[in-house]
Amino acid sequence: MEHKFLDDDFLLENKTAERLYHEVARDLPIIDYHSHLPPDLIAQDYRFPNLTAVWLRGDHYKWRAMRANGVDEYFCTGNASDYEVFMKWAETVPRLLRNPLYHWTHMELKRPFGITDRLLCPETAAEIWEICNAKLAQPEFSCRGLLKQFNVVVVCTTDDPTDDLRYHGQIAQDGEFHVRVLPTFRPDRALMLEDPDRFHHWIDKLSEVSGVEVKDFSTLIEALRKRHDYFHQHGCRVSDHGIEQFYCEETTEGDLNQIFRQVYNGRSVSQNERNKFKAAVLYECALMDYEKGWVQQFHVGALRNNNTRMFQLVGPDTGFDAIADGNVARCMVRFFDRLEMEGKLTKTIVYNLNPAVNEVVASILACFQDGRIPGKMQYGAAWWFLDQRDGILKQLETLSNFGLLSRFVGMLTDSRSFLSFVRHEYFRRILCNLLGSEMERGLLPNDFDMIAELVRDVCYRNAVQYFNFPGVTGSR
C-alpha cells in the first residue's frame, strides 16, 4: 500500500488497521489522566496570542532539537520574540526527519489548524504563522475550545500539595463547561532533600496552607494528609511521583526526625539517609492513596538536570534530563510487597523510562495483581523519551507478553501544550495498525467485532472504569 505523508491512513498499513482506526478508535473521547496543563489558563479560557505561545514556549522537547541543530539558547529559553523563536523552529523542522517531533509537528498543524498542503520549513513559515495566528483568535481555539475540538472529557493536571486549587474550583463551578479538569497530588518536593534551601521554603509553605506546624517527620505526614484530604474534596483521585528509582530502606522515626531537622536547617545528609526518608514518605503517601481508593502513579527512571552550567543558567525542566540506568528490581519489589503484606496496595501505574528494563518492571507488576481488580497493576504508557512509535510498540509488546493488553488504560499526553492531544491519535493509529496487521497475518482472530471491543476498551472505556473519576461514565 502506498501512502502520502500524513494522509488519512498515516501509520495504517493495511485495510483492517484502517477500519479499526476510522470506524472504532478515531472518534472516541479522550481521558488525559496525566498532563501538565496549567489550570489557570483553562479557568480564564485563555486565548494564545500566536503560534509560538501555544506551541513552543515551555516545550523542552523542541528546545533539545533546536540546540542539536545549532540554535542559540536565546531562541529557546531566552528573550527572543515569539516570531523569531518560531522562525528558528521552522529552520529546525526539516532537520527532524525520523525524529518523532517531525510527525508530531505536522500532526499538530493538521489538527486543529487544518494545514495539510505544506510542510513547515523556512519557505512556508511566514504563511503558516499567519494562518495559525488567525485561527487562534477565534473562540474555538481558546484553551477550552481546543479541549472541545479534541473531544477531551477529562484532564488531570499535576499539582503540588501546597496548591490552593482555586482554578480547579472555578472550572468545576462553571455549569457551561463540561470537560472535567481534576487535580493530581504530586508531593515530589517532600523528597527534595538534595536542596535544603528549597526544602526549607517548601516546608514553611506546607505548614502555612495545612495549618500544621511541620517540625519533624510525623508532622510532615500529618500536613500531607490534610492536603490529601483537601485534594480529594476537589475531585482528585490520582497521585503521582517522579522518582529516579524506588526506595525501600528501613529506618526508625527517630532517624527520620533527625534527617528532617538536618535538612530543614540547611545541612546535607548522606545518600543512604535521603533514601530512607524518601522510602518513608512514599510509603505514607501510598497508605493515604489506599484509604481513599486513589490510583497511585510512579514515573520512574529520569536522571534530571545533568548539565550543571545550563541548570544554573535556565533552571529545571528545560531539556537537560536523560534516562537513568540504576537498579530497579529489588526496591520496587520490597516497596510493593510491604504494602501487599499489609493489605494496603492500591491501584498502581508504573511508567518506566529505561527500555532496557521493560520486562523487569512488567514482570514485577504481574506479581502484585490481586485477582479482584481487573488490571490493578498497570505497566504504564510509553513515557517521555519513549512516547514515539518504537517506544509505544515496545511498551505494547511488553505489556501484551507479561500482562493483559485488554485491561490497559491507554495513552496520555504528559504535556504542557494544548496541542499535544494528537499524541492520543498517534497512539491509536499505532495500536490499530499493530492489531490489524496481526489479524491479517493470522496471529489474531480475524473477528473485527471482537478486536474492535479491545480497541474501545484500551482507548477509552478501561480508563473510565479504572480511575472512577466523579461524574465520568462510559458504556461497556
PDB file of N, CA, C and O in Angstrom, residues 330-371:
ATOM      1  N   ARG A 330      14.987  -4.756  43.066  1.00  0.00           N
ATOM      2  CA  ARG A 330      14.924  -5.127  44.474  1.00  0.00           C
ATOM      3  C   ARG A 330      14.027  -4.191  45.275  1.00  0.00           C
ATOM      4  O   ARG A 330      13.123  -4.622  45.991  1.00  0.00           O
ATOM      5  N   CYS A 331      14.271  -2.896  45.180  1.00  0.00           N
ATOM      6  CA  CYS A 331      13.484  -1.955  45.975  1.00  0.00           C
ATOM      7  C   CYS A 331      12.046  -1.852  45.476  1.00  0.00           C
ATOM      8  O   CYS A 331      11.124  -1.652  46.272  1.00  0.00           O
ATOM      9  N   MET A 332      11.837  -1.984  44.180  1.00  0.00           N
ATOM     10  CA  MET A 332      10.477  -1.969  43.653  1.00  0.00           C
ATOM     11  C   MET A 332       9.667  -3.106  44.252  1.00  0.00           C
ATOM     12  O   MET A 332       8.525  -2.924  44.695  1.00  0.00           O
ATOM     13  N   VAL A 333      10.256  -4.298  44.289  1.00  0.00           N
ATOM     14  CA  VAL A 333       9.581  -5.458  44.874  1.00  0.00           C
ATOM     15  C   VAL A 333       9.313  -5.224  46.354  1.00  0.00           C
ATOM     16  O   VAL A 333       8.201  -5.458  46.857  1.00  0.00           O
ATOM     17  N   ARG A 334      10.317  -4.771  47.080  1.00  0.00           N
ATOM     18  CA  ARG A 334      10.156  -4.591  48.522  1.00  0.00           C
ATOM     19  C   ARG A 334       9.121  -3.523  48.842  1.00  0.00           C
ATOM     20  O   ARG A 334       8.336  -3.652  49.801  1.00  0.00           O
ATOM     21  N   PHE A 335       9.072  -2.471  48.050  1.00  0.00           N
ATOM     22  CA  PHE A 335       8.098  -1.405  48.280  1.00  0.00           C
ATOM     23  C   PHE A 335       6.673  -1.930  48.117  1.00  0.00           C
ATOM     24  O   PHE A 335       5.808  -1.735  48.990  1.00  0.00           O
ATOM     25  N   PHE A 336       6.403  -2.600  47.003  1.00  0.00           N
ATOM     26  CA  PHE A 336       5.055  -3.109  46.768  1.00  0.00           C
ATOM     27  C   PHE A 336       4.718  -4.276  47.698  1.00  0.00           C
ATOM     28  O   PHE A 336       3.575  -4.417  48.142  1.00  0.00           O
ATOM     29  N   ASP A 337       5.705  -5.090  48.003  1.00  0.00           N
ATOM     30  CA  ASP A 337       5.440  -6.252  48.854  1.00  0.00           C
ATOM     31  C   ASP A 337       5.041  -5.835  50.269  1.00  0.00           C
ATOM     32  O   ASP A 337       4.180  -6.451  50.888  1.00  0.00           O
ATOM     33  N   ARG A 338       5.664  -4.799  50.777  1.00  0.00           N
ATOM     34  CA  ARG A 338       5.292  -4.314  52.109  1.00  0.00           C
ATOM     35  C   ARG A 338       3.828  -3.878  52.133  1.00  0.00           C
ATOM     36  O   ARG A 338       3.077  -4.231  53.056  1.00  0.00           O
ATOM     37  N   LEU A 339       3.409  -3.139  51.124  1.00  0.00           N
ATOM     38  CA  LEU A 339       2.013  -2.704  51.059  1.00  0.00           C
ATOM     39  C   LEU A 339       1.072  -3.891  50.877  1.00  0.00           C
ATOM     40  O   LEU A 339      -0.004  -3.948  51.489  1.00  0.00           O
ATOM     41  N   GLU A 340       1.474  -4.836  50.045  1.00  0.00           N
ATOM     42  CA  GLU A 340       0.641  -6.019  49.813  1.00  0.00           C
ATOM     43  C   GLU A 340       0.493  -6.844  51.081  1.00  0.00           C
ATOM     44  O   GLU A 340      -0.613  -7.332  51.398  1.00  0.00           O
ATOM     45  N   MET A 341       1.577  -7.021  51.819  1.00  0.00           N
ATOM     46  CA  MET A 341       1.526  -7.795  53.064  1.00  0.00           C
ATOM     47  C   MET A 341       0.566  -7.155  54.070  1.00  0.00           C
ATOM     48  O   MET A 341      -0.079  -7.855  54.851  1.00  0.00           O
ATOM     49  N   GLU A 342       0.462  -5.842  54.030  1.00  0.00           N
ATOM     50  CA  GLU A 342      -0.421  -5.132  54.949  1.00  0.00           C
ATOM     51  C   GLU A 342      -1.829  -4.968  54.394  1.00  0.00           C
ATOM     52  O   GLU A 342      -2.698  -4.394  55.055  1.00  0.00           O
ATOM     53  N   GLY A 343      -2.065  -5.469  53.171  1.00  0.00           N
ATOM     54  CA  GLY A 343      -3.379  -5.339  52.546  1.00  0.00           C
ATOM     55  C   GLY A 343      -3.717  -3.912  52.168  1.00  0.00           C
ATOM     56  O   GLY A 343      -4.890  -3.530  52.148  1.00  0.00           O
ATOM     57  N   LYS A 344      -2.688  -3.115  51.823  1.00  0.00           N
ATOM     58  CA  LYS A 344      -2.913  -1.694  51.571  1.00  0.00           C
ATOM     59  C   LYS A 344      -2.254  -1.225  50.268  1.00  0.00           C
ATOM     60  O   LYS A 344      -1.797  -0.087  50.169  1.00  0.00           O
ATOM     61  N   LEU A 345      -2.231  -2.091  49.287  1.00  0.00           N
ATOM     62  CA  LEU A 345      -1.700  -1.731  47.972  1.00  0.00           C
ATOM     63  C   LEU A 345      -2.848  -1.312  47.076  1.00  0.00           C
ATOM     64  O   LEU A 345      -3.709  -2.124  46.726  1.00  0.00           O
ATOM     65  N   THR A 346      -2.887  -0.047  46.712  1.00  0.00           N
ATOM     66  CA  THR A 346      -3.959   0.481  45.878  1.00  0.00           C
ATOM     67  C   THR A 346      -3.663   0.245  44.398  1.00  0.00           C
ATOM     68  O   THR A 346      -2.603  -0.275  44.031  1.00  0.00           O
ATOM     69  N   LYS A 347      -4.582   0.642  43.538  1.00  0.00           N
ATOM     70  CA  LYS A 347      -4.345   0.564  42.095  1.00  0.00           C
ATOM     71  C   LYS A 347      -3.119   1.403  41.738  1.00  0.00           C
ATOM     72  O   LYS A 347      -2.953   2.519  42.244  1.00  0.00           O
ATOM     73  N   THR A 348      -2.281   0.857  40.867  1.00  0.00           N
ATOM     74  CA  THR A 348      -0.948   1.421  40.655  1.00  0.00           C
ATOM     75  C   THR A 348      -0.581   1.411  39.177  1.00  0.00           C
ATOM     76  O   THR A 348      -0.809   0.422  38.477  1.00  0.00           O
ATOM     77  N   ILE A 349       0.007   2.515  38.724  1.00  0.00           N
ATOM     78  CA  ILE A 349       0.575   2.591  37.381  1.00  0.00           C
ATOM     79  C   ILE A 349       2.053   2.944  37.511  1.00  0.00           C
ATOM     80  O   ILE A 349       2.404   3.899  38.199  1.00  0.00           O
ATOM     81  N   VAL A 350       2.907   2.167  36.864  1.00  0.00           N
ATOM     82  CA  VAL A 350       4.338   2.457  36.833  1.00  0.00           C
ATOM     83  C   VAL A 350       4.738   2.757  35.395  1.00  0.00           C
ATOM     84  O   VAL A 350       4.546   1.927  34.497  1.00  0.00           O
ATOM     85  N   TYR A 351       5.283   3.951  35.178  1.00  0.00           N
ATOM     86  CA  TYR A 351       5.807   4.351  33.873  1.00  0.00           C
ATOM     87  C   TYR A 351       7.325   4.206  33.927  1.00  0.00           C
ATOM     88  O   TYR A 351       7.990   4.844  34.747  1.00  0.00           O
ATOM     89  N   ASN A 352       7.848   3.384  33.057  1.00  0.00           N
ATOM     90  CA  ASN A 352       9.278   3.098  33.057  1.00  0.00           C
ATOM     91  C   ASN A 352       9.956   3.852  31.926  1.00  0.00           C
ATOM     92  O   ASN A 352       9.529   3.776  30.770  1.00  0.00           O
ATOM     93  N   LEU A 353      11.034   4.571  32.243  1.00  0.00           N
ATOM     94  CA  LEU A 353      11.715   5.372  31.233  1.00  0.00           C
ATOM     95  C   LEU A 353      12.887   4.657  30.574  1.00  0.00           C
ATOM     96  O   LEU A 353      13.363   5.080  29.530  1.00  0.00           O
ATOM     97  N   ASN A 354      13.366   3.578  31.172  1.00  0.00           N
ATOM     98  CA  ASN A 354      14.531   2.870  30.637  1.00  0.00           C
ATOM     99  C   ASN A 354      14.068   1.605  29.907  1.00  0.00           C
ATOM    100  O   ASN A 354      13.696   0.617  30.545  1.00  0.00           O
ATOM    101  N   PRO A 355      14.101   1.591  28.568  1.00  0.00           N
ATOM    102  CA  PRO A 355      13.586   0.424  27.844  1.00  0.00           C
ATOM    103  C   PRO A 355      14.380  -0.844  28.098  1.00  0.00           C
ATOM    104  O   PRO A 355      13.888  -1.938  27.832  1.00  0.00           O
ATOM    105  N   ALA A 356      15.596  -0.718  28.625  1.00  0.00           N
ATOM    106  CA  ALA A 356      16.399  -1.913  28.924  1.00  0.00           C
ATOM    107  C   ALA A 356      15.783  -2.748  30.035  1.00  0.00           C
ATOM    108  O   ALA A 356      16.113  -3.929  30.168  1.00  0.00           O
ATOM    109  N   VAL A 357      14.895  -2.136  30.834  1.00  0.00           N
ATOM    110  CA  VAL A 357      14.284  -2.893  31.944  1.00  0.00           C
ATOM    111  C   VAL A 357      12.769  -2.985  31.785  1.00  0.00           C
ATOM    112  O   VAL A 357      12.046  -3.182  32.765  1.00  0.00           O
ATOM    113  N   ASN A 358      12.270  -2.847  30.563  1.00  0.00           N
ATOM    114  CA  ASN A 358      10.835  -3.006  30.329  1.00  0.00           C
ATOM    115  C   ASN A 358      10.308  -4.299  30.931  1.00  0.00           C
ATOM    116  O   ASN A 358       9.322  -4.316  31.686  1.00  0.00           O
ATOM    117  N   GLU A 359      10.962  -5.414  30.576  1.00  0.00           N
ATOM    118  CA  GLU A 359      10.475  -6.727  31.019  1.00  0.00           C
ATOM    119  C   GLU A 359      10.615  -6.895  32.530  1.00  0.00           C
ATOM    120  O   GLU A 359       9.796  -7.553  33.172  1.00  0.00           O
ATOM    121  N   VAL A 360      11.670  -6.318  33.100  1.00  0.00           N
ATOM    122  CA  VAL A 360      11.854  -6.387  34.554  1.00  0.00           C
ATOM    123  C   VAL A 360      10.663  -5.742  35.260  1.00  0.00           C
ATOM    124  O   VAL A 360      10.053  -6.329  36.156  1.00  0.00           O
ATOM    125  N   VAL A 361      10.328  -4.530  34.855  1.00  0.00           N
ATOM    126  CA  VAL A 361       9.236  -3.807  35.503  1.00  0.00           C
ATOM    127  C   VAL A 361       7.911  -4.522  35.293  1.00  0.00           C
ATOM    128  O   VAL A 361       7.127  -4.715  36.237  1.00  0.00           O
ATOM    129  N   ALA A 362       7.629  -4.946  34.060  1.00  0.00           N
ATOM    130  CA  ALA A 362       6.349  -5.604  33.780  1.00  0.00           C
ATOM    131  C   ALA A 362       6.208  -6.911  34.548  1.00  0.00           C
ATOM    132  O   ALA A 362       5.127  -7.244  35.041  1.00  0.00           O
ATOM    133  N   SER A 363       7.300  -7.659  34.679  1.00  0.00           N
ATOM    134  CA  SER A 363       7.219  -8.931  35.392  1.00  0.00           C
ATOM    135  C   SER A 363       6.980  -8.721  36.889  1.00  0.00           C
ATOM    136  O   SER A 363       6.279  -9.505  37.529  1.00  0.00           O
ATOM    137  N   ILE A 364       7.548  -7.653  37.440  1.00  0.00           N
ATOM    138  CA  ILE A 364       7.327  -7.359  38.861  1.00  0.00           C
ATOM    139  C   ILE A 364       5.882  -6.955  39.100  1.00  0.00           C
ATOM    140  O   ILE A 364       5.232  -7.425  40.056  1.00  0.00           O
ATOM    141  N   LEU A 365       5.343  -6.103  38.258  1.00  0.00           N
ATOM    142  CA  LEU A 365       3.959  -5.668  38.439  1.00  0.00           C
ATOM    143  C   LEU A 365       2.998  -6.845  38.391  1.00  0.00           C
ATOM    144  O   LEU A 365       2.010  -6.891  39.138  1.00  0.00           O
ATOM    145  N   ALA A 366       3.298  -7.826  37.542  1.00  0.00           N
ATOM    146  CA  ALA A 366       2.427  -9.005  37.446  1.00  0.00           C
ATOM    147  C   ALA A 366       2.381  -9.791  38.742  1.00  0.00           C
ATOM    148  O   ALA A 366       1.413 -10.523  38.998  1.00  0.00           O
ATOM    149  N   CYS A 367       3.398  -9.644  39.582  1.00  0.00           N
ATOM    150  CA  CYS A 367       3.420 -10.365  40.866  1.00  0.00           C
ATOM    151  C   CYS A 367       2.392  -9.828  41.847  1.00  0.00           C
ATOM    152  O   CYS A 367       2.066 -10.515  42.830  1.00  0.00           O
ATOM    153  N   PHE A 368       1.874  -8.625  41.597  1.00  0.00           N
ATOM    154  CA  PHE A 368       1.013  -7.982  42.587  1.00  0.00           C
ATOM    155  C   PHE A 368      -0.413  -7.737  42.094  1.00  0.00           C
ATOM    156  O   PHE A 368      -1.167  -6.995  42.716  1.00  0.00           O
ATOM    157  N   GLN A 369      -0.798  -8.385  40.980  1.00  0.00           N
ATOM    158  CA  GLN A 369      -2.211  -8.404  40.619  1.00  0.00           C
ATOM    159  C   GLN A 369      -2.959  -9.194  41.691  1.00  0.00           C
ATOM    160  O   GLN A 369      -2.465 -10.203  42.190  1.00  0.00           O
ATOM    161  N   ASP A 370      -4.166  -8.740  42.050  1.00  0.00           N
ATOM    162  CA  ASP A 370      -4.801  -9.334  43.233  1.00  0.00           C
ATOM    163  C   ASP A 370      -5.979 -10.251  42.948  1.00  0.00           C
ATOM    164  O   ASP A 370      -6.600 -10.778  43.877  1.00  0.00           O
ATOM    165  N   GLY A 371      -6.354 -10.434  41.672  1.00  0.00           N
ATOM    166  CA  GLY A 371      -7.450 -11.341  41.373  1.00  0.00           C
ATOM    167  C   GLY A 371      -8.823 -10.760  41.673  1.00  0.00           C
ATOM    168  O   GLY A 371      -9.835 -11.471  41.566  1.00  0.00           O
TER     169      GLY A 371
END
